[in-house]
Amino acid sequence: MAGKNLEMTGAEMVLRALEDNGVEHIFGYPGGAVLPIYDELHQQEAIEHILVRHEQGAGHMAEGYARSTGKCGVMLVTSGPGATNAVTTLQDALMDSIPLVCISGQVPTSLIGSDAFQECDTVGITRPCTKHNWLVKDVNELSSIIHQAFKIATSGRPGPVVVDIPKDIQFATGTYTPPPPSSGAATAAYQPKVQGDMEQIRAAIELMAAAKKPVIYSGGGVINSGPEASQLLRELVELSGFPITSTLMGLGAYPASGEAWLGMLGMHGTYEANMTMHDCDVMVCIGARFDDRITGRLDAFSPNSKKIHIDIDPSSINKNVPVDIPIIGDVGHVLEDMVRLWRASAKTDRSKLKDWWAQIEKWRARNSLAYAKNADVIMPQYALERLYELTKDRDTYITTEVGQHQMWAAQFYGFEKPNRWMTSGGLGTMGYGFPAAIGVQVAHRDSLVIDIAGDASIQMCIQELSCAVQYELPVKIFIMNNQYMGMVRQWQQLLHGNRLSHSYTESMPDFVKLAEAYGATGIRCDKPADLDEAIRTMIDTKGPVIFDCRVATLANCFPMIPSGKAHNEMLLPDEATDEAVANAIDAKGRALV
């Protein structure tokens, strides 16, 4: 908002500040400590409020909204349990670098510290899981704090922030301050470095030009930097002729159909991606953080390579893996400089990479994602292959819960664009996918949004089906129902002597009836021959759908880097002969499929 400062209540300031920061949707749940803000929400139409059924759902919806749009997600919760229920999503957003502003109510300032009804130390509790947080003590500072919150959440490495507002501050009258210019004093204390050091970039180009066995390893930071960064990444791959792999969070920055694509790397990555990482002589890490699920055993991680690391977060540099050329800056800016310098100075001699690509093709020939098809039982990999084929030509967004289905989705669903894949990477939050899908659908009302779920994970936030029905959000929940906590069961088989301790999910609901109870549509399929028609029905059905896809109960997710092993010690499907797996039976005596 342009113009002079205005007198208004704190609650009015919150809504005006949200509007001035470009907010169109917020996700929240009312309570006593935020009723003044909810009263103002009722009297305006500029911002649409989505009523969730649990505060964790609000946070994941805001995350999905942010991840699919590149905008900042906003959640609104009350004090005490409202704020503590938001902690899981704040930590999830922190680990996956999702811009999120959480506005929480607090008891009146006169009662803080008295153990008042629904009081908790929100600032203290959320300090470890946010980039920054504030307890507002003066109504005249409220608007500038909210403006700072959006600046900090979206600048540098994105992440969550909390603005905790006592109830008396919401009632009080003060002066509203419009947002400052981007270089204004209000944000002068937080100015992340976005331009990379040119000498380091030149050194990186020189090292890359001399490489004989290079690889580009990209992460979620490329997507966070914006669509231009993904386009520049594609240009760099094309110019250099380098192979490229990606983390779970980076899928879609480079197209899955691209000639240089190796597939995802890491614990459940492809054989060719992991072997390329292990044997390379130059590794270019772009917007990734050398997570333990990527590196495997650190002392054996890519032992003979020179490493270039581009990241906007200085604390990520040399944190897990020592690198040779660190470049601190925004991925988009650095890639722009790299592409320009490569065009100007580097000679692309693809013949020197011929032997390297020949070796990569040998690794590809191992067909590490192979699985045994079955005419009578739906294999989970087959289910995702068919889901991909039937939705790839539509305007489709995919979210996931966490578990085997998440890894299979990453392996078998090909992403051609950024911001089409929303999943919980760092925290691995069961229950993330469905509310995230609702957030995506709010932002993209006419698109096809599918939550690929597990039968255990989906029950973590299933109550949000009521939200989807209320707002006529046609999210599709594609449940890979194997009647287990699949990833827990797989690890128990491989690492705990096949002792399946509490991983068999007995007393499961009838998901078709559950959908109908909420006013949604339920579909069940258990035969491979019926799968395509059932998926088409799901797609064509108006409104939310639960698709109960009954898959092989004891299929395992391979390839897999066993715990404590290196990239070149992957367990492939044809090598998975561990006696505990081969002889596995479930609690009712059914043999391994």
XYZ file of C-alpha atoms in Angstrom:
593
model
C 0.000 0.000 0.000
C 1.366 3.389 -0.955
C 0.669 6.593 0.936
C 0.895 7.934 4.492
C 0.768 5.906 7.679
C -2.672 5.049 9.071
C -4.189 4.542 12.506
C -5.795 1.110 12.991
C -6.061 -1.800 15.395
C -3.453 -4.521 15.548
C -5.886 -7.006 14.015
C -6.526 -4.616 11.113
C -2.762 -4.206 10.702
C -2.318 -7.959 10.285
C -4.769 -8.119 7.399
C -3.422 -4.941 5.784
C 0.164 -6.193 6.063
C -0.757 -9.539 4.525
C -2.495 -7.819 1.649
C 0.415 -5.419 1.127
C 2.777 -8.403 0.946
C 0.759 -9.964 -1.860
C -1.030 -12.636 0.176
C -4.178 -14.032 -1.443
C -4.748 -17.183 0.641
C -4.078 -18.190 4.240
C -4.656 -21.480 6.035
C -5.784 -21.440 9.627
C -7.875 -22.507 12.589
C -9.496 -20.038 15.005
C -9.142 -19.886 18.778
C -9.554 -17.400 21.590
C -6.180 -15.700 21.171
C -6.723 -14.877 17.472
C -10.428 -13.984 17.466
C -9.759 -10.272 16.776
C -7.879 -11.256 13.598
C -10.652 -13.664 12.602
C -13.190 -10.898 13.135
C -11.287 -8.743 10.657
C -11.060 -11.676 8.217
C -14.849 -11.841 8.275
C -15.104 -8.199 7.205
C -12.860 -8.339 4.112
C -12.747 -10.184 0.800
C -9.217 -9.617 -0.493
C -7.746 -12.668 1.250
C -9.344 -16.113 1.150
C -9.093 -18.058 4.390
C -9.083 -21.857 4.199
C -10.402 -23.447 7.390
C -8.305 -26.501 8.196
C -9.157 -29.283 10.637
C -5.792 -29.380 12.435
C -2.982 -26.845 12.655
C -0.458 -29.326 11.248
C -2.669 -29.452 8.173
C -2.563 -25.654 7.932
C 1.225 -25.675 7.845
C 1.489 -28.412 5.226
C -1.136 -26.660 3.085
C 0.908 -23.466 3.282
C 4.023 -25.480 2.332
C 2.339 -27.052 -0.691
C 1.005 -23.663 -1.736
C 4.475 -22.133 -1.451
C 6.308 -24.972 -3.155
C 3.971 -25.018 -6.161
C 3.810 -21.233 -6.651
C 7.160 -19.868 -5.492
C 5.237 -17.520 -3.175
C 5.286 -17.428 0.611
C 2.786 -19.651 2.408
C 0.856 -18.224 5.371
C -0.752 -20.006 8.313
C -2.783 -18.569 11.197
C -3.104 -20.389 14.549
C -4.148 -19.629 18.075
C -2.003 -19.733 21.206
C -0.915 -22.792 23.176
C -1.877 -26.003 21.399
C -2.519 -24.118 18.175
C 1.094 -22.996 18.121
C 2.567 -26.281 19.319
C 0.606 -28.189 16.665
C 2.395 -26.010 14.105
C 5.879 -27.038 15.251
C 6.086 -30.123 12.997
C 5.353 -28.070 9.911
C 7.779 -25.343 10.921
C 10.588 -27.880 11.237
C 9.526 -29.499 7.962
C 9.654 -26.124 6.199
C 13.015 -25.288 7.789
C 14.665 -28.491 6.594
C 13.209 -28.263 3.079
C 13.733 -24.487 2.704
C 10.056 -23.578 2.268
C 9.066 -19.899 2.774
C 6.361 -19.870 5.442
C 4.962 -17.144 7.711
C 3.160 -18.442 10.791
C 1.054 -15.902 12.655
C 0.120 -17.124 16.117
C -2.053 -15.647 18.806
C -0.760 -15.231 22.341
C -2.373 -14.496 25.704
C -2.502 -10.800 26.664
C 0.867 -9.296 27.601
C -0.263 -8.845 31.215
C -0.721 -12.622 31.537
C 2.499 -13.785 29.827
C 4.461 -15.932 32.241
C 1.488 -16.658 34.504
C 0.585 -20.048 32.984
C -2.620 -18.533 31.692
C -5.176 -20.609 29.794
C -3.682 -21.775 26.477
C -0.382 -20.050 27.123
C 2.966 -21.418 25.987
C 6.364 -19.905 25.249
C 5.832 -19.899 21.486
C 8.994 -17.933 20.761
C 11.087 -20.286 22.892
C 9.533 -23.425 21.473
C 9.839 -22.338 17.835
C 13.294 -20.736 18.005
C 15.117 -23.919 16.887
C 12.715 -24.588 13.985
C 12.466 -21.132 12.399
C 14.768 -18.678 10.659
C 13.538 -15.990 13.059
C 10.607 -15.304 15.350
C 9.081 -12.369 17.175
C 6.865 -11.728 20.210
C 5.159 -8.417 19.409
C 5.107 -6.118 22.437
C 4.145 -2.798 20.822
C 1.281 -2.395 18.353
C 3.241 0.336 16.580
C 5.917 -2.217 15.667
C 3.482 -4.884 14.447
C 3.255 -3.918 10.782
C 7.019 -3.502 10.338
C 7.601 -6.884 12.012
C 5.219 -8.596 9.601
C 6.967 -6.960 6.639
C 10.310 -8.186 7.996
C 8.841 -11.662 8.451
C 8.009 -11.918 4.759
C 11.418 -10.550 3.786
C 13.292 -13.060 5.940
C 11.082 -16.021 4.987
C 11.612 -15.471 1.264
C 15.189 -14.130 1.113
C 18.403 -16.118 1.058
C 17.708 -19.737 1.860
C 13.906 -19.666 2.290
C 12.361 -20.898 5.500
C 9.688 -20.430 8.169
C 9.225 -17.535 10.575
C 6.772 -16.960 13.439
C 5.061 -13.732 14.504
C 3.489 -14.230 17.957
C 0.869 -11.546 18.676
C -0.688 -11.122 22.154
C -4.424 -10.599 22.174
C -4.245 -7.119 23.671
C -1.894 -6.052 20.865
C -4.543 -7.175 18.376
C -7.124 -4.937 20.100
C -4.798 -1.956 20.589
C -4.738 0.978 18.177
C -1.507 2.153 16.615
C 0.164 3.390 13.461
C 0.409 1.164 10.406
C 3.635 1.426 8.431
C 3.591 0.364 4.758
C 6.233 -2.090 3.502
C 9.631 -0.462 2.944
C 11.501 -0.635 -0.361
C 13.474 -3.837 -0.803
C 16.615 -2.013 0.308
C 14.884 -0.297 3.220
C 16.259 0.015 6.734
C 13.680 -2.426 8.102
C 15.525 -5.325 6.492
C 19.062 -3.931 6.449
C 20.128 -6.396 9.161
C 19.340 -9.344 6.872
C 20.935 -9.043 3.444
C 21.949 -12.484 2.104
C 24.741 -12.632 -0.435
C 23.195 -13.390 -3.834
C 26.065 -12.681 -6.246
C 28.738 -15.363 -6.329
C 32.432 -14.514 -6.185
C 33.576 -14.200 -9.796
C 37.046 -15.575 -9.134
C 35.546 -18.701 -7.616
C 33.111 -19.028 -10.524
C 35.989 -18.724 -13.015
C 37.912 -21.378 -11.089
C 34.860 -23.632 -11.206
C 34.499 -23.225 -14.981
C 38.187 -23.981 -15.458
C 37.907 -27.141 -13.355
C 34.756 -28.243 -15.181
C 36.312 -27.668 -18.599
C 39.179 -30.004 -17.720
C 36.983 -32.768 -16.295
C 36.977 -36.226 -17.833
C 34.371 -37.805 -15.550
C 32.109 -34.967 -14.407
C 28.633 -34.933 -12.899
C 26.152 -32.223 -11.951
C 24.346 -32.871 -8.667
C 21.363 -30.517 -8.283
C 18.990 -29.973 -5.386
C 15.929 -28.112 -4.194
C 17.838 -24.847 -4.146
C 17.603 -24.697 -7.938
C 13.816 -24.817 -7.736
C 13.702 -22.344 -4.845
C 15.698 -19.852 -6.909
C 12.899 -19.648 -9.467
C 12.078 -20.933 -12.971
C 14.970 -18.976 -14.502
C 17.432 -21.033 -12.456
C 15.975 -24.290 -13.766
C 16.262 -23.003 -17.316
C 19.875 -21.964 -16.745
C 20.630 -25.391 -15.291
C 19.312 -26.980 -18.473
C 21.472 -24.639 -20.549
C 24.566 -25.549 -18.538
C 23.907 -29.261 -19.015
C 23.417 -28.775 -22.744
C 26.548 -26.651 -23.130
C 28.794 -28.893 -21.075
C 27.471 -32.311 -22.078
C 27.714 -33.348 -18.424
C 25.435 -36.011 -16.916
C 23.062 -34.735 -14.235
C 21.416 -36.274 -11.209
C 19.233 -34.744 -8.519
C 18.132 -35.043 -4.940
C 14.572 -35.927 -3.995
C 13.780 -32.219 -3.552
C 15.324 -31.207 -6.870
C 13.218 -33.360 -9.195
C 11.856 -31.421 -12.162
C 14.558 -28.762 -12.373
C 16.024 -30.847 -15.207
C 13.495 -32.860 -17.258
C 13.254 -36.594 -16.642
C 13.128 -37.082 -20.421
C 16.439 -35.261 -20.918
C 19.280 -37.195 -22.515
C 21.697 -36.326 -19.702
C 19.323 -37.393 -16.913
C 20.603 -40.177 -14.638
C 17.600 -40.314 -12.348
C 17.524 -39.514 -8.659
C 20.550 -40.293 -6.520
C 20.862 -41.365 -2.907
C 19.574 -44.170 -0.733
C 16.877 -45.216 -3.238
C 18.425 -43.578 -6.287
C 19.356 -45.298 -9.511
C 22.476 -47.394 -9.892
C 23.814 -45.161 -12.664
C 23.325 -41.970 -10.621
C 25.064 -43.323 -7.545
C 27.903 -44.971 -9.419
C 28.471 -41.784 -11.418
C 28.657 -39.812 -8.183
C 31.081 -42.325 -6.686
C 33.475 -42.497 -9.656
C 33.390 -38.906 -10.937
C 36.461 -36.668 -11.023
C 34.553 -33.350 -10.822
C 31.276 -32.922 -8.941
C 29.234 -29.742 -9.356
C 26.796 -29.495 -6.459
C 24.132 -26.872 -7.166
C 21.632 -25.931 -4.472
C 21.963 -29.122 -2.439
C 23.400 -29.758 1.021
C 25.091 -33.189 0.992
C 22.349 -34.761 3.106
C 23.115 -38.151 4.675
C 20.489 -39.853 2.463
C 22.495 -38.604 -0.517
C 26.050 -39.244 0.573
C 25.867 -42.672 2.173
C 28.996 -43.321 4.243
C 30.804 -39.988 4.369
C 34.354 -41.335 4.457
C 33.666 -43.228 1.217
C 31.653 -40.529 -0.551
C 33.006 -39.784 -4.045
C 36.573 -40.221 -2.826
C 38.448 -39.143 -5.978
C 36.522 -36.062 -7.045
C 37.098 -32.341 -6.875
C 33.924 -30.746 -5.550
C 32.300 -27.443 -6.456
C 29.470 -26.361 -4.143
C 27.030 -23.543 -4.992
C 24.669 -22.557 -2.178
C 23.120 -19.383 -0.811
C 23.426 -20.668 2.765
C 26.998 -20.182 4.030
C 26.400 -22.659 6.850
C 25.850 -25.444 4.299
C 29.325 -25.022 2.806
C 31.823 -27.575 4.195
C 29.231 -28.633 6.772
C 29.035 -32.318 5.849
C 31.501 -32.701 2.978
C 34.689 -30.651 2.418
C 34.633 -28.962 -0.987
C 37.360 -27.549 -3.216
C 35.561 -24.551 -4.703
C 32.811 -23.035 -2.529
C 30.546 -20.455 -4.170
C 28.145 -18.622 -1.867
C 25.272 -16.989 -3.718
C 21.841 -17.424 -5.238
C 21.809 -20.381 -7.625
C 20.124 -18.373 -10.370
C 22.714 -15.586 -10.285
C 25.646 -18.010 -10.137
C 24.301 -20.181 -12.970
C 23.810 -17.098 -15.117
C 27.485 -16.218 -14.630
C 28.589 -19.806 -15.240
C 26.634 -20.116 -18.485
C 28.003 -16.779 -19.707
C 31.600 -17.695 -18.843
C 31.262 -21.161 -20.365
C 29.988 -19.692 -23.632
C 32.792 -17.145 -23.661
C 35.764 -19.250 -22.660
C 35.192 -22.971 -22.292
C 35.613 -25.258 -25.268
C 33.030 -28.027 -25.277
C 34.895 -31.117 -26.388
C 32.344 -33.882 -25.967
C 34.759 -36.467 -27.352
C 36.724 -36.413 -24.122
C 33.558 -37.478 -22.279
C 32.917 -40.390 -24.640
C 34.485 -43.028 -22.391
C 32.662 -41.606 -19.371
C 29.287 -41.795 -21.084
C 30.100 -45.331 -22.264
C 30.672 -46.331 -18.647
C 27.428 -44.645 -17.593
C 25.534 -46.599 -20.248
C 26.938 -49.833 -18.815
C 25.602 -48.838 -15.408
C 22.250 -47.929 -16.953
C 22.113 -51.380 -18.523
C 21.820 -52.863 -15.049
C 18.214 -51.606 -15.132
C 18.204 -50.911 -11.415
C 14.481 -50.060 -11.315
C 13.445 -53.424 -12.755
C 10.704 -55.348 -10.966
C 8.768 -58.549 -11.540
C 5.350 -57.892 -13.063
C 2.385 -59.928 -11.890
C -0.872 -60.536 -13.757
C -2.834 -61.140 -10.572
C -1.401 -58.610 -8.139
C -0.795 -54.891 -8.666
C 2.886 -54.232 -8.128
C 3.415 -50.758 -6.645
C 5.901 -49.838 -9.356
C 3.374 -50.798 -12.030
C 0.685 -48.709 -10.340
C 2.894 -45.641 -10.533
C 3.938 -46.339 -14.104
C 0.285 -46.413 -15.110
C -0.562 -43.333 -13.044
C 2.254 -41.459 -14.785
C 1.243 -42.551 -18.283
C -2.369 -41.527 -17.728
C -1.583 -38.115 -16.180
C 1.672 -36.958 -17.796
C -0.071 -34.999 -20.555
C -2.293 -33.117 -18.128
C -1.522 -30.083 -15.986
C -0.561 -32.284 -13.052
C 0.939 -31.638 -9.632
C 2.123 -34.491 -7.408
C 2.511 -34.560 -3.646
C 3.432 -37.548 -1.498
C 3.273 -38.800 2.018
C 6.420 -40.481 3.385
C 7.540 -44.077 2.948
C 8.010 -46.651 0.207
C 5.339 -45.049 -1.978
C 7.285 -41.758 -1.810
C 10.465 -43.395 -3.120
C 8.602 -45.332 -5.814
C 6.928 -42.096 -6.907
C 10.332 -40.401 -7.188
C 11.638 -43.343 -9.216
C 8.720 -43.918 -11.583
C 6.942 -40.578 -12.016
C 8.881 -38.409 -14.470
C 8.879 -34.657 -13.839
C 9.494 -32.319 -16.757
C 9.006 -29.010 -14.940
C 9.961 -27.525 -11.574
C 7.405 -26.904 -8.833
C 5.317 -29.948 -9.836
C 6.671 -32.261 -7.114
C 5.959 -31.604 -3.441
C 7.300 -33.997 -0.832
C 8.758 -33.943 2.670
C 12.489 -34.545 2.245
C 14.515 -33.505 5.264
C 12.063 -34.246 8.069
C 10.230 -37.098 6.360
C 6.847 -36.100 7.771
C 4.113 -38.696 7.527
C 0.876 -36.825 6.900
C 2.490 -34.138 4.749
C 1.156 -35.100 1.342
C -2.613 -34.706 1.599
C -2.747 -31.241 3.198
C 0.102 -30.159 0.902
C -2.038 -31.270 -2.041
C -4.906 -29.148 -0.741
C -2.574 -26.156 -0.625
C -1.483 -26.857 -4.201
C -5.102 -27.179 -5.321
C -6.011 -23.855 -3.695
C -3.290 -22.221 -5.786
C -4.134 -24.153 -8.982
C -7.904 -24.666 -8.950
C -8.163 -26.113 -12.463
C -5.142 -28.426 -12.304
C -4.995 -32.139 -11.496
C -3.478 -32.550 -8.031
C -2.664 -36.057 -6.798
C -1.384 -37.101 -3.393
C 0.494 -40.390 -3.739
C -0.013 -41.902 -0.305
C 0.548 -44.934 1.861
C -2.217 -46.542 3.854
C -0.449 -45.652 7.113
C 0.698 -42.111 6.225
C -2.651 -40.977 4.878
C -4.273 -41.488 8.268
C -2.014 -38.920 9.914
C -3.990 -35.987 8.453
C -7.031 -37.694 6.930
C -9.353 -35.247 8.717
C -8.415 -32.638 6.102
C -10.714 -34.467 3.692
C -13.431 -32.421 5.356
C -11.568 -29.266 4.326
C -11.239 -30.468 0.728
C -14.947 -31.255 0.547
C -15.968 -27.927 2.097
C -13.991 -25.878 -0.418
C -14.753 -28.171 -3.374
C -11.066 -28.894 -3.926
C -10.864 -31.958 -6.210
C -7.670 -33.445 -4.761
C -7.081 -37.103 -5.671
C -5.591 -39.365 -2.983
C -3.889 -42.342 -4.623
C -3.266 -44.774 -1.753
C -0.681 -47.511 -2.327
C -2.342 -49.853 0.142
C 0.008 -52.666 1.172
C -1.424 -52.991 4.696
C 1.940 -52.197 6.266
C 4.062 -49.274 7.295
C 6.013 -50.347 4.253
C 9.369 -48.692 4.770
C 9.416 -49.613 8.460
C 8.614 -53.211 7.539
C 11.330 -53.275 4.850
C 13.980 -52.081 7.296
C 12.794 -54.575 9.900
C 13.220 -57.364 7.369
C 16.647 -56.233 6.215
C 18.173 -54.996 9.443
C 16.220 -56.477 12.344
C 16.046 -60.177 11.612
C 12.575 -60.029 10.030
C 11.002 -59.143 13.374
C 8.007 -57.165 12.137
C 7.384 -55.201 15.300
C 4.161 -53.177 15.058
C 4.518 -52.424 11.350
C 1.474 -54.433 10.248
C -1.456 -52.022 10.185
C -4.369 -54.122 11.374
C -7.915 -52.728 11.700
C -7.536 -50.548 8.648
C -10.537 -48.448 7.648
C -12.557 -49.167 4.546
C -11.200 -46.234 2.546
C -14.149 -46.207 0.150
C -16.624 -45.896 3.019
C -14.366 -43.354 4.712
C -14.416 -41.182 1.599
C -18.199 -41.445 1.409
C -18.532 -40.557 5.098
C -16.782 -37.259 4.392
C -18.878 -36.606 1.288
C -16.115 -37.536 -1.166
C -15.842 -40.383 -3.699
C -14.132 -43.704 -2.986
C -12.665 -46.096 -5.584
C -11.023 -49.458 -4.976
C -8.881 -51.476 -7.391
C -6.981 -54.713 -6.781
C -6.459 -56.163 -10.279
C -3.820 -54.987 -12.781
C -6.271 -55.402 -15.657
C -8.702 -52.947 -14.043
C -6.154 -50.319 -13.089
C -6.219 -48.022 -16.143
C -9.989 -47.696 -16.191
C -10.069 -47.040 -12.442
C -7.401 -44.318 -12.720
C -9.349 -42.660 -15.557
C -12.465 -42.715 -13.377
C -10.513 -41.078 -10.554
C -9.269 -38.341 -12.876
C -12.700 -37.671 -14.378
C -14.580 -37.654 -11.065
C -15.492 -34.203 -9.794
C -14.513 -33.410 -6.244
C -12.075 -35.164 -3.885
C -11.406 -38.874 -4.451
C -9.788 -41.578 -2.343
C -8.376 -44.283 -4.619
C -7.640 -47.446 -2.628
C -5.062 -49.196 -4.820
C -4.405 -52.629 -3.307
C -0.787 -53.409 -4.118
C 1.513 -56.342 -3.328
C 1.759 -56.455 0.436
C 5.455 -57.213 0.824
C 7.145 -55.620 -2.190
C 10.385 -53.872 -1.277
C 11.805 -50.632 -2.594
C 15.078 -51.083 -4.467
C 17.717 -50.096 -5.326
C 18.864 -49.289 -1.824
C 22.093 -48.192 -0.236
C 22.107 -50.167 3.024
C 22.721 -48.204 6.193
C 26.394 -47.379 6.634
C 27.363 -48.337 3.080
C 28.859 -46.317 0.226
C 27.362 -45.450 -3.171
C 29.139 -48.337 -4.879
C 27.664 -50.829 -2.410
C 24.074 -50.536 -3.561
C 21.655 -53.412 -3.145
C 19.883 -54.007 -6.474
C 16.624 -55.935 -6.964
C 18.335 -59.013 -8.396
C 20.774 -59.027 -5.488
C 18.145 -58.783 -2.770
C 18.496 -62.367 -1.639
C 18.771 -61.722 2.078
C 17.223 -64.739 3.771
C 15.101 -62.552 5.990
C 13.550 -60.929 2.910
C 13.245 -64.088 0.822
C 11.455 -65.964 3.599
C 9.377 -63.075 4.854
C 5.799 -63.721 5.792
C 3.379 -61.399 7.474
C 1.367 -61.887 10.628
C -1.272 -63.901 8.747
C 1.174 -66.199 6.987
C 1.007 -64.722 3.501
C 4.204 -65.271 1.538
C 6.350 -62.492 0.171
C 5.176 -61.315 -3.245
